[in-house]
Coordinates of C-alpha atoms in Angstrom, one line a residue:
Chain A
M21 CA -92.5 121.6 120.8
S22 CA -93.1 119.0 118.1
I23 CA -92.2 115.4 118.8
K24 CA -90.2 115.5 115.6
E25 CA -87.6 117.8 117.2
N26 CA -86.5 114.9 119.2
I27 CA -85.6 112.8 116.1
T28 CA -82.1 112.9 114.6
E29 CA -80.8 111.4 111.4
I30 CA -78.1 108.9 112.2
R31 CA -77.3 107.9 108.6
E32 CA -79.1 108.6 105.4
N33 CA -82.8 107.8 105.7
V34 CA -82.3 106.3 109.2
W35 CA -83.6 108.3 112.1
E36 CA -83.6 107.8 115.9
I37 CA -85.6 109.0 118.8
P38 CA -83.5 108.7 121.9
S39 CA -84.5 106.6 124.9
S40 CA -84.3 109.8 126.9
F41 CA -87.5 111.0 125.1
K42 CA -89.6 109.2 127.7
K43 CA -88.3 108.0 131.0
E44 CA -89.9 104.6 130.6
M45 CA -88.2 103.9 127.2
K46 CA -85.8 101.0 127.5
V47 CA -84.3 101.4 124.0
P48 CA -84.3 104.1 121.3
G49 CA -86.8 104.2 118.5
R50 CA -85.6 103.8 114.9
F51 CA -87.3 105.0 111.7
Y52 CA -86.3 104.0 108.1
L53 CA -87.8 106.9 106.1
E54 CA -86.8 109.5 103.5
K55 CA -86.7 113.0 104.8
E56 CA -90.0 113.9 103.1
A57 CA -91.7 110.9 104.7
I58 CA -90.4 111.7 108.2
L59 CA -91.8 115.2 107.8
N60 CA -95.2 113.8 106.8
L61 CA -95.3 111.1 109.5
E62 CA -98.1 111.4 112.0
D63 CA -96.9 112.4 115.5
D64 CA -99.1 109.6 116.8
A65 CA -97.1 106.9 114.9
I66 CA -93.9 108.3 116.4
E67 CA -95.5 108.2 119.9
Q68 CA -96.5 104.6 119.3
I69 CA -92.8 103.7 118.5
A70 CA -91.8 105.4 121.7
N71 CA -94.5 103.5 123.6
V72 CA -93.3 100.2 122.1
A73 CA -89.8 101.1 123.3
C74 CA -91.2 101.2 126.9
L75 CA -92.3 97.5 126.9
P76 CA -90.5 95.1 129.2
G77 CA -87.6 93.1 127.7
I78 CA -87.5 95.0 124.4
Q79 CA -84.2 94.5 122.6
K80 CA -82.0 97.0 120.6
F81 CA -84.7 99.3 119.1
A82 CA -88.4 99.8 118.6
I83 CA -88.5 100.0 114.8
G84 CA -90.6 102.0 112.3
L85 CA -90.2 100.8 108.7
P86 CA -90.6 102.8 105.5
D87 CA -94.4 102.3 105.4
I88 CA -95.1 103.2 109.0
H89 CA -98.4 104.7 110.0
F90 CA -100.6 104.9 113.0
G91 CA -102.2 101.6 114.2
Y92 CA -103.8 99.9 117.2
G93 CA -101.1 99.7 119.9
F94 CA -98.1 99.1 117.6
P95 CA -98.0 101.3 114.5
I96 CA -98.4 99.5 111.2
G97 CA -95.0 99.0 109.8
G98 CA -93.7 98.4 113.3
V99 CA -91.2 95.8 114.7
G100 CA -90.4 94.9 118.3
A101 CA -88.2 92.0 119.5
F102 CA -88.5 90.8 123.1
N103 CA -86.1 88.8 125.2
V104 CA -87.6 85.3 125.8
R105 CA -87.0 85.5 129.6
T106 CA -87.7 89.1 130.4
G107 CA -90.0 90.2 127.6
V108 CA -93.7 90.2 126.7
I109 CA -96.0 89.2 123.9
S110 CA -98.6 91.7 122.7
P111 CA -101.5 91.0 120.3
G112 CA -101.3 94.7 119.3
G113 CA -97.8 93.9 117.9
V114 CA -99.3 91.4 115.5
G115 CA -102.6 93.0 114.5
F116 CA -106.1 91.7 113.7
D117 CA -105.4 89.9 110.5
I118 CA -102.9 87.3 111.8
N119 CA -100.5 86.2 109.0
C120 CA -102.0 88.6 106.5
G121 CA -99.3 87.9 103.8
V122 CA -98.4 87.6 100.2
R123 CA -97.7 84.6 98.0
M124 CA -96.3 84.8 94.5
I125 CA -96.0 82.2 91.8
R126 CA -94.0 82.3 88.5
T127 CA -95.0 80.9 85.1
N128 CA -93.3 80.5 81.8
L129 CA -96.2 82.3 80.0
T130 CA -95.7 85.8 78.5
E131 CA -98.0 88.7 78.0
K132 CA -98.4 87.7 74.4
D133 CA -99.7 84.3 75.6
I134 CA -102.3 85.7 78.0
K135 CA -103.4 89.0 76.4
P136 CA -106.0 87.4 74.1
K137 CA -107.5 85.5 77.0
M138 CA -107.4 88.3 79.6
K139 CA -111.1 88.8 80.1
E140 CA -111.6 85.0 80.5
I141 CA -108.7 84.8 83.0
V142 CA -110.2 87.6 85.2
D143 CA -113.8 86.3 85.0
K144 CA -112.7 82.7 85.8
L145 CA -110.3 83.7 88.6
F146 CA -113.1 85.8 90.1
V147 CA -115.4 82.8 90.2
N148 CA -112.9 80.2 91.1
V149 CA -111.3 82.1 94.0
P150 CA -114.1 83.1 96.4
S151 CA -113.7 86.4 98.1
G152 CA -115.9 88.0 100.8
V153 CA -118.5 86.9 103.4
G154 CA -121.4 85.1 101.8
S155 CA -119.4 84.0 98.7
K156 CA -120.3 80.5 97.8
G157 CA -117.4 78.7 99.5
K158 CA -115.8 76.0 97.4
I159 CA -115.3 73.7 100.4
R160 CA -117.2 73.1 103.7
L161 CA -115.1 72.0 106.6
D162 CA -116.5 70.1 109.5
E163 CA -115.6 70.9 113.0
N164 CA -112.8 68.3 113.3
E165 CA -111.2 69.5 110.1
I166 CA -110.8 73.0 111.2
D167 CA -108.5 71.7 114.0
E168 CA -106.4 70.0 111.4
V169 CA -106.1 73.2 109.4
L170 CA -105.2 75.2 112.5
N171 CA -102.6 72.7 113.6
F172 CA -101.0 71.8 110.3
G173 CA -101.6 74.8 108.0
A174 CA -100.4 74.4 104.4
E175 CA -99.3 70.8 105.1
W176 CA -103.0 70.0 105.6
A177 CA -103.8 71.7 102.3
V178 CA -101.2 69.8 100.4
E179 CA -102.2 66.5 102.0
N180 CA -105.7 67.2 100.8
E181 CA -104.5 67.7 97.3
Y182 CA -104.4 71.5 97.2
G183 CA -101.1 72.1 95.4
W184 CA -97.7 70.4 95.3
D185 CA -95.5 69.0 98.0
E186 CA -92.6 71.2 96.8
D187 CA -94.7 74.3 97.5
L188 CA -94.1 73.9 101.2
K189 CA -90.4 74.4 100.8
F190 CA -91.0 78.0 99.5
L191 CA -93.3 79.2 102.3
E192 CA -92.2 81.1 105.3
E193 CA -92.1 78.5 108.2
N194 CA -92.8 75.9 105.4
G195 CA -96.4 77.0 105.8
R196 CA -96.8 75.6 109.4
M197 CA -95.8 77.0 112.8
L198 CA -95.1 74.0 115.0
D199 CA -96.2 75.8 118.2
A200 CA -99.8 76.0 117.0
D201 CA -102.5 74.5 119.2
S202 CA -106.0 74.6 118.0
S203 CA -107.3 73.9 121.5
K204 CA -106.3 77.5 122.4
V205 CA -108.5 78.9 119.6
S206 CA -112.0 79.8 120.7
E207 CA -115.2 78.2 119.3
K208 CA -116.2 81.6 118.0
A209 CA -112.9 81.8 116.0
K210 CA -113.3 78.3 114.6
K211 CA -116.9 79.0 113.7
R212 CA -115.9 82.1 111.8
G213 CA -113.1 80.2 110.1
I214 CA -115.1 77.2 108.9
P215 CA -117.1 78.9 106.1
Q216 CA -114.2 81.3 105.1
L217 CA -111.4 78.9 104.4
G218 CA -110.2 79.2 100.8
S219 CA -111.4 82.8 100.3
L220 CA -109.6 86.0 99.6
G221 CA -111.4 88.5 101.8
S222 CA -112.0 92.2 101.0
G223 CA -110.5 95.6 101.4
N224 CA -106.8 95.7 100.4
H225 CA -106.7 91.9 99.7
F226 CA -106.3 91.0 96.1
L227 CA -105.4 88.4 93.5
E228 CA -103.3 89.8 90.7
V229 CA -101.9 88.7 87.4
Q230 CA -98.6 90.5 86.7
K231 CA -95.6 90.5 84.4
I232 CA -92.0 90.9 85.4
D233 CA -91.2 94.3 84.0
E234 CA -87.8 95.1 85.2
I235 CA -84.8 93.3 86.7
F236 CA -82.5 95.3 89.1
N237 CA -80.2 92.5 90.1
E238 CA -79.6 89.8 87.5
E239 CA -77.6 87.5 89.7
V240 CA -80.3 87.3 92.4
A241 CA -83.1 87.2 89.8
K242 CA -81.4 84.1 88.4
I243 CA -81.3 82.5 91.8
F244 CA -85.0 83.3 92.3
N245 CA -85.7 82.1 88.7
L246 CA -87.3 85.4 87.6
E247 CA -87.4 85.8 83.8
P248 CA -88.1 89.3 82.4
G249 CA -91.4 89.5 80.5
T250 CA -92.9 86.3 82.2
I251 CA -96.2 86.2 84.0
T252 CA -96.5 86.0 87.8
I253 CA -99.5 85.7 90.0
M254 CA -99.7 87.3 93.4
V255 CA -102.3 86.6 96.2
H256 CA -102.6 89.0 99.2
S257 CA -104.8 87.5 101.9
G258 CA -104.8 86.4 105.6
S259 CA -106.6 84.4 108.2
R260 CA -110.0 85.8 107.6
G261 CA -112.5 85.9 110.5
C262 CA -110.6 83.2 112.3
G263 CA -107.5 85.3 112.8
H264 CA -109.5 88.4 113.6
Q265 CA -111.4 86.6 116.3
V266 CA -108.2 85.1 117.8
C267 CA -106.9 88.7 118.1
S268 CA -110.1 90.0 119.6
D269 CA -110.3 87.1 122.1
Y270 CA -106.7 87.6 123.3
L271 CA -106.9 91.4 123.4
R272 CA -109.5 90.8 126.1
T273 CA -107.3 88.3 127.9
M274 CA -104.3 90.5 127.8
D275 CA -106.2 93.5 129.0
K276 CA -106.7 91.6 132.3
A277 CA -103.3 90.0 132.2
Y278 CA -101.1 93.1 132.1
K279 CA -103.0 94.4 135.2
R280 CA -102.6 91.0 137.0
H281 CA -98.9 90.9 136.2
N282 CA -98.5 94.5 137.3
L283 CA -97.0 95.6 134.0
N284 CA -96.6 99.3 133.6
I285 CA -97.5 100.0 130.0
P286 CA -97.9 103.5 128.4
D287 CA -101.0 102.6 126.3
R288 CA -103.8 100.1 127.1
Q289 CA -103.7 99.0 123.4
L290 CA -100.3 97.5 124.1
A291 CA -101.9 95.1 126.6
C292 CA -99.4 92.2 126.9
A293 CA -98.2 89.4 129.2
P294 CA -94.8 88.1 130.2
I295 CA -93.6 85.6 127.7
D296 CA -93.5 82.8 130.2
S297 CA -97.0 83.4 131.5
I298 CA -100.0 81.2 130.6
E299 CA -101.7 84.0 128.8
A300 CA -98.8 84.8 126.6
Q301 CA -98.2 81.1 125.8
E302 CA -101.8 80.5 125.0
Y303 CA -102.0 83.6 122.7
Y304 CA -98.8 82.5 120.9
Q305 CA -100.2 79.0 120.3
A306 CA -103.5 80.4 119.1
M307 CA -101.8 83.0 116.9
A308 CA -99.6 80.3 115.4
A309 CA -102.8 78.3 114.7
A310 CA -104.4 81.3 113.0
A311 CA -101.2 81.8 111.0
N312 CA -101.4 78.2 109.9
Y313 CA -105.0 78.8 108.7
A314 CA -103.7 81.7 106.6
W315 CA -101.1 79.5 105.0
A316 CA -103.7 76.9 104.2
N317 CA -105.9 79.6 102.8
R318 CA -103.3 80.9 100.4
Q319 CA -102.3 77.4 99.5
M320 CA -105.9 76.6 98.4
M321 CA -106.3 79.8 96.4
I322 CA -103.0 79.2 94.5
H323 CA -104.3 75.7 93.7
W324 CA -107.5 77.1 92.2
V325 CA -105.4 79.7 90.3
R326 CA -103.4 76.8 88.8
E327 CA -106.6 74.9 87.9
T328 CA -108.0 78.0 86.3
F329 CA -104.9 78.5 84.1
E330 CA -105.0 74.8 83.2
G331 CA -108.6 75.1 82.0
I332 CA -107.9 78.2 80.0
F333 CA -104.6 77.2 78.4
N334 CA -105.1 73.4 78.1
Q335 CA -101.8 72.8 79.7
S336 CA -100.8 71.3 83.0
S337 CA -99.6 73.8 85.7
E338 CA -96.4 71.8 85.7
D339 CA -95.9 72.5 82.0
M340 CA -96.6 76.2 82.6
E341 CA -94.0 76.0 85.5
M342 CA -96.4 77.6 88.0
S343 CA -94.2 77.1 91.0
V344 CA -94.1 79.2 94.1
I345 CA -91.5 81.9 94.3
Y346 CA -92.2 82.6 98.0
D347 CA -94.8 83.3 100.6
V348 CA -94.3 85.9 103.3
A349 CA -96.3 86.7 106.4
H350 CA -96.5 90.4 107.4
N351 CA -98.6 90.3 110.7
I352 CA -97.0 87.8 113.0
A353 CA -94.9 87.1 116.1
K354 CA -92.2 84.5 116.0
K355 CA -89.4 82.9 118.1
E356 CA -86.2 83.7 116.2
V357 CA -82.5 83.7 117.0
H358 CA -80.7 87.1 116.5
N359 CA -77.4 88.6 117.3
I360 CA -78.1 90.8 120.3
K361 CA -75.1 92.4 122.1
G362 CA -72.7 90.2 120.2
Q363 CA -74.5 87.0 121.2
N364 CA -77.0 84.7 119.4
Q365 CA -80.1 85.1 121.5
E366 CA -83.7 83.9 121.1
A367 CA -86.3 86.7 120.9
I368 CA -90.0 86.9 120.1
V369 CA -90.1 89.2 117.1
H370 CA -93.4 91.0 116.5
R371 CA -93.9 92.2 112.9
K372 CA -97.0 94.2 112.3
G373 CA -97.3 95.3 108.7
A374 CA -93.7 94.2 108.3
T375 CA -92.1 91.5 106.2
R376 CA -89.3 89.2 107.3
A377 CA -86.2 90.0 105.3
F378 CA -83.6 87.4 106.4
G379 CA -80.1 87.7 104.9
S380 CA -78.1 85.0 103.2
K381 CA -77.1 81.8 104.9
R382 CA -80.0 81.7 107.3
V383 CA -81.3 78.1 107.6
E384 CA -84.9 79.3 107.6
I385 CA -84.5 80.2 103.9
P386 CA -84.9 77.5 101.2
K387 CA -81.5 76.3 100.3
E388 CA -82.0 77.3 96.7
Y389 CA -82.1 80.9 97.8
R390 CA -79.6 80.8 100.6
N391 CA -76.8 82.6 98.7
A392 CA -79.0 85.5 97.9
G393 CA -81.1 86.0 101.1
Q394 CA -84.8 85.5 101.5
P395 CA -87.2 86.8 98.8
V396 CA -89.2 89.7 100.1
L397 CA -92.5 90.5 98.4
I398 CA -93.8 94.0 98.7
P399 CA -97.2 94.5 97.0
G400 CA -98.3 97.8 95.5
T401 CA -101.9 99.0 95.5
M402 CA -104.5 98.3 92.9
G403 CA -103.0 99.3 89.5
T404 CA -99.4 100.0 90.7
A405 CA -96.2 98.0 90.6
S406 CA -95.2 95.4 93.1
Y407 CA -91.6 94.5 94.0
I408 CA -89.4 91.5 94.8
L409 CA -86.5 92.3 97.0
H410 CA -84.0 90.1 98.9
G411 CA -83.2 90.2 102.6
T412 CA -79.8 91.4 103.8
D413 CA -77.2 91.2 106.5
I414 CA -77.9 94.8 107.3
A415 CA -81.5 93.9 108.1
M416 CA -80.3 91.1 110.4
E417 CA -78.1 93.6 112.3
E418 CA -80.6 96.5 112.5
T419 CA -84.2 95.5 112.0
F420 CA -84.3 91.8 113.2
G421 CA -84.4 90.8 109.6
S422 CA -87.4 93.0 108.7
T423 CA -88.6 95.4 106.1
A424 CA -91.7 97.1 104.9
H425 CA -94.9 95.3 103.7
G426 CA -96.5 97.7 101.2
A427 CA -97.9 101.2 100.8
G428 CA -99.8 102.5 103.8
R429 CA -103.1 104.4 103.4
K430 CA -103.0 108.1 103.2
L431 CA -106.7 108.8 102.7
S432 CA -109.5 107.4 104.9
R433 CA -112.0 105.2 103.1
T434 CA -114.7 107.9 103.4
A435 CA -112.3 110.5 101.9
A436 CA -111.4 108.1 99.1
K437 CA -115.0 107.5 98.2
K438 CA -115.6 111.3 98.1
K439 CA -112.5 111.8 95.9
F440 CA -112.8 108.8 93.5
T441 CA -115.7 106.9 91.9
A442 CA -115.6 103.2 91.1
D443 CA -116.3 103.9 87.4
E444 CA -113.4 106.4 87.2
I445 CA -111.0 103.9 88.8
K446 CA -112.2 101.1 86.6
S447 CA -111.9 103.1 83.4
D448 CA -108.5 104.6 84.4
L449 CA -107.1 101.1 85.0
E450 CA -108.6 99.7 81.8
S451 CA -107.1 102.6 79.9
K452 CA -103.7 101.4 81.2
G453 CA -104.5 97.9 80.0
I454 CA -105.3 96.6 83.5
H455 CA -108.4 94.4 83.8
V456 CA -110.2 94.7 87.1
K457 CA -113.1 92.9 88.8
A458 CA -114.4 93.5 92.3
N459 CA -117.3 92.4 94.4
S460 CA -118.4 95.9 95.3
A461 CA -118.1 99.3 93.7
P462 CA -117.3 101.1 97.1
V463 CA -114.3 98.8 97.5
L464 CA -112.9 100.0 94.1
A465 CA -113.2 103.6 95.3
E466 CA -111.8 102.9 98.7
E467 CA -108.8 101.0 97.3
A468 CA -108.0 103.6 94.6
P469 CA -104.3 103.9 94.0
G470 CA -104.6 107.6 95.1
A471 CA -105.8 106.6 98.5
Y472 CA -102.4 105.0 99.3
K473 CA -98.8 106.3 99.8
D474 CA -96.3 105.7 97.1
V475 CA -95.0 102.1 97.1
D476 CA -92.0 103.1 95.0
Q477 CA -90.9 105.4 97.8
V478 CA -91.3 102.6 100.3
V479 CA -89.2 100.2 98.2
R480 CA -86.6 102.9 97.4
T481 CA -86.1 103.5 101.1
S482 CA -85.8 99.8 101.9
D483 CA -83.2 99.6 99.1
S484 CA -81.2 102.8 100.0
T485 CA -81.0 101.9 103.7
G486 CA -80.0 98.3 102.8
I487 CA -82.7 96.5 104.9
A488 CA -83.9 94.8 101.7
K489 CA -82.4 95.2 98.2
L490 CA -84.3 95.4 94.9
V491 CA -84.4 92.4 92.6
A492 CA -87.4 92.9 90.3
K493 CA -90.4 95.0 89.6
V494 CA -93.7 93.5 88.4
V495 CA -96.6 95.4 86.9
P496 CA -100.3 94.4 87.0
L497 CA -102.2 93.1 84.0
A498 CA -105.4 92.0 85.9
V499 CA -106.7 92.2 89.4
T500 CA -109.6 90.7 91.3
K501 CA -110.8 92.1 94.7
G502 CA -113.2 91.0 97.3
Chain B
M254 CA -129.5 108.3 107.6
K255 CA -131.9 111.0 108.7
I256 CA -135.0 110.3 110.8
E257 CA -137.7 112.6 112.1
K258 CA -136.6 114.7 114.9
N259 CA -136.9 112.8 118.1
L260 CA -139.9 113.8 120.2
I261 CA -138.2 113.3 123.5
N262 CA -135.0 115.1 122.6
P263 CA -135.2 117.3 119.5
N264 CA -131.3 117.4 119.3
I265 CA -131.3 113.8 117.9
E266 CA -131.7 114.2 114.1
K267 CA -129.6 111.2 113.2
K268 CA -129.4 107.6 114.3
F269 CA -125.7 107.6 113.6
E270 CA -122.9 109.5 111.8
F271 CA -119.6 108.3 110.5
F272 CA -116.2 110.0 111.0
E273 CA -112.8 109.7 109.4
V274 CA -110.4 107.0 110.4
T275 CA -107.5 106.3 108.0
A276 CA -107.6 102.6 107.5
D277 CA -110.9 101.7 109.3
I278 CA -114.3 103.3 109.9
G279 CA -115.7 105.1 112.9
Y280 CA -119.1 106.3 113.9
W281 CA -121.2 107.8 116.7
A282 CA -124.6 106.3 117.3
Y283 CA -127.3 108.2 119.2
G284 CA -130.4 107.5 121.3
N285 CA -132.7 108.8 124.0
T286 CA -131.8 105.8 126.0
L287 CA -128.8 103.5 126.3
E288 CA -130.8 100.8 124.6
E289 CA -131.6 103.0 121.6
A290 CA -128.0 104.1 121.2
F291 CA -127.0 100.4 121.2
E292 CA -129.7 99.6 118.6
N293 CA -128.4 102.4 116.4
A294 CA -124.8 101.3 116.8
A295 CA -125.9 97.9 115.5
L296 CA -127.7 99.5 112.6
A297 CA -124.6 101.6 111.8
M298 CA -122.4 98.5 111.7
F299 CA -124.8 96.8 109.2
D300 CA -124.9 100.0 107.2
V301 CA -121.1 99.7 106.7
I302 CA -121.7 96.2 105.3
T303 CA -124.7 96.8 103.1
N304 CA -127.6 99.2 102.4
V305 CA -129.8 98.4 105.4
Q306 CA -132.9 99.7 103.7
K307 CA -132.8 96.7 101.3
I308 CA -132.9 94.2 104.1
A309 CA -136.2 92.4 104.4
K310 CA -137.6 91.5 107.8
N311 CA -138.2 87.8 107.6
E312 CA -135.7 86.2 109.9
T313 CA -135.4 86.8 113.7
R314 CA -132.8 85.9 116.2
E315 CA -132.5 86.4 119.9
I316 CA -129.1 87.0 121.6
S317 CA -128.0 87.7 125.1
V318 CA -124.6 89.0 126.4
E319 CA -123.3 89.7 129.8
S320 CA -120.3 92.1 130.5
E321 CA -118.5 93.8 133.3
D322 CA -119.1 97.4 132.1
K323 CA -121.0 99.4 129.5
I324 CA -118.1 99.6 127.0
S325 CA -117.5 95.9 127.2
L326 CA -121.3 95.3 126.8
L327 CA -121.3 97.4 123.6
Y328 CA -118.3 95.6 122.3
D329 CA -119.7 92.1 123.1
F330 CA -123.1 93.0 121.6
L331 CA -121.6 94.2 118.3
E332 CA -119.1 91.3 118.2
E333 CA -122.0 88.8 118.7
L334 CA -123.8 90.4 115.8
L335 CA -120.8 90.2 113.5
I336 CA -120.2 86.5 114.3
L337 CA -123.9 85.7 113.6
H338 CA -123.7 87.7 110.3
E339 CA -120.6 85.6 109.2
I340 CA -121.7 82.2 110.5
D341 CA -125.3 82.3 109.5
L342 CA -124.7 84.5 106.4
I343 CA -127.4 86.9 107.6
L344 CA -128.0 90.7 107.6
F345 CA -129.9 92.6 110.2
S346 CA -131.7 95.9 110.1
E347 CA -134.0 96.0 113.1
F348 CA -132.9 95.7 116.7
E349 CA -134.7 95.7 120.0
V350 CA -132.4 95.9 122.9
K351 CA -133.0 95.5 126.7
I352 CA -130.2 96.2 129.2
L353 CA -130.3 95.2 132.8
S354 CA -127.8 95.8 135.5
D355 CA -127.2 93.8 138.7
K356 CA -124.2 96.0 139.7
I357 CA -124.1 96.6 143.4
D358 CA -121.1 98.5 144.9
G359 CA -119.2 98.1 141.6
N360 CA -119.6 94.3 141.5
G361 CA -121.9 92.4 139.2
N362 CA -122.5 92.7 135.5
Y363 CA -124.6 94.3 132.8
K364 CA -126.9 92.0 130.9
L365 CA -128.2 92.6 127.4
K366 CA -131.0 90.8 125.6
A367 CA -131.7 91.7 122.0
S368 CA -134.2 90.6 119.3
L369 CA -132.8 91.0 115.8
T370 CA -134.7 91.0 112.5
G371 CA -133.3 90.7 109.0
E372 CA -132.7 88.2 106.2
Y373 CA -130.2 85.8 104.7
I374 CA -127.5 87.4 102.5
D375 CA -128.3 87.4 98.8
W376 CA -125.6 89.5 97.1
D377 CA -127.7 89.7 93.9
K378 CA -130.2 91.7 95.9
H379 CA -128.2 93.2 98.7
E380 CA -125.6 95.9 98.0
R381 CA -122.1 94.9 99.0
K382 CA -120.3 97.7 100.7
S383 CA -117.4 96.8 103.1
E384 CA -116.5 93.6 105.0
V385 CA -116.2 94.3 108.7
K386 CA -113.3 92.2 110.1
A387 CA -113.5 93.1 113.8
V388 CA -115.1 95.4 116.3
T389 CA -112.3 97.2 118.3
F390 CA -112.1 98.8 121.7
H391 CA -110.1 101.6 120.1
M392 CA -111.6 105.0 121.2
M393 CA -114.8 103.2 122.2
K394 CA -117.1 105.4 124.4
V395 CA -120.5 105.1 126.0
L396 CA -121.9 108.5 127.2
C397 CA -125.3 109.3 128.6
D398 CA -126.4 112.8 129.5
T399 CA -129.4 114.5 128.0
I400 CA -129.0 111.9 125.3
C401 CA -127.0 108.7 125.0
K402 CA -124.2 108.4 122.4
V403 CA -121.7 105.7 121.7
R404 CA -118.5 105.7 119.6
V405 CA -117.3 102.7 117.7
I406 CA -114.4 102.0 115.4
L407 CA -114.6 98.9 113.2
D408 CA -111.6 97.2 111.6
L409 CA -112.1 96.8 107.9

């Protein structure tokens, strides 16, 4: 019998696997998927949601979002919220690239302004925003400074003149998790972080110049200050080797911890510890520090983007109105207050490949946006559209204020390289007027749009189920990749 | 990467071979001994990062790791190499591994010493392939029978 036979549709595009599916399940599993997507979903990813539902202290549902696919422990596109007294923290619920996320800035430039300078823009962004390992870093931290970055995040960056004070207001957590403690981050993680701060990374990370192509909700677009036809810039990046090492270090710690705490878990990759344990607290503090590193990292890159545009257009970034729309994290665990069983309760919400999508009136949202709900940034893949949505009260009720984070892979890297060549991809993008520059030919083939699921479908499902509503569509004009 | 058929065990035609994993990359590495399988696992990891045949042999490093079991030993060995690669901006293509065990009645550890040879990164010369973000325990295996083989999945 297929695992899918246990799933029922409870309303359009919302599916449930009952807690009776496995005797250890404490809550049902929920999936936000169109019918075609649920039919194509790997059984392993469904099994992973059922496994997450077995973890101690889980609240309401284990959640699979519209971009769900099989991951390490939790699926990617997975959310689990845990009671702060009876629950657990699991590094597998956050992922390797802690606070991998997306930042978007607006401008008052139009396609007409930038078209004649497109090649120069791409070439200079490629040089000015370093990408992979061995790129000439633009800064070199010393060992004391890395602690400052880990503890203060984007605040450290702004204090060191990377960007504007007002940027901080438009970053999730204002670019700094206060629970961060750099002393809980290993020397290995710090050493990996020192040479990589202010760099994009490789794989699906990118820096993209886009234009606002379509507005779906004029009222919210006005609140977010989105003008049709204007240029935006998006950066998708995370905590680099520092965050990966934090995850690796604490996976080892948790592997011992769950045995020591006699936790009965269905999958070793869900290794976890009770929230009030030393292991969980230390992981949370280290994870928060790695998240801060990522916010500092994106802050620095956006600063260099502004400098690049200033040099090309001979205008100040203030005159070009290059302000931050928003910055979202999509691999993170956070203490949040949610309505659970009719009461406001604190929970640790794990979002792995999932974007926070808080509804209106939440104090965590900048007051300028509070009437609309939080901006939600869902990037497409190289050469496809990306979207701006807003969080909703439905998301607050059903998904702990969460939605999808992008389009998951459908082809392995090996399969993508067999199917596509870098030259084909480059010429295909250029025929559509999209300039592309990457550090390596294999990355272009691996990251081919055809290697990914359809981001339009992911966004459509978010919108139709009400967990995030469409505001605007942006299309790429230029992209640089590590 | 083909090598001559191994004289001790003619079944080993390859040092390593990759297999499909959706978002990451996986491989099996082979050897007549556990040490040789570990050496080839290291070579495979650097083959993900660059074309290992273009790495000159003018820098050497010595490392040692100690772990509670063979799987952890493989993980710790590869992680140590990845960290060295990132911090020293170095690529390796030659590995000489020695493994000792002081396990008695299930207690004690495995100890690994390795000599590594390679050169500093020069992306004008070396081919950039993929950036390895982390070694994972996901599906990791260490098997020794007539030959030794190890399975690794890297997070990219």
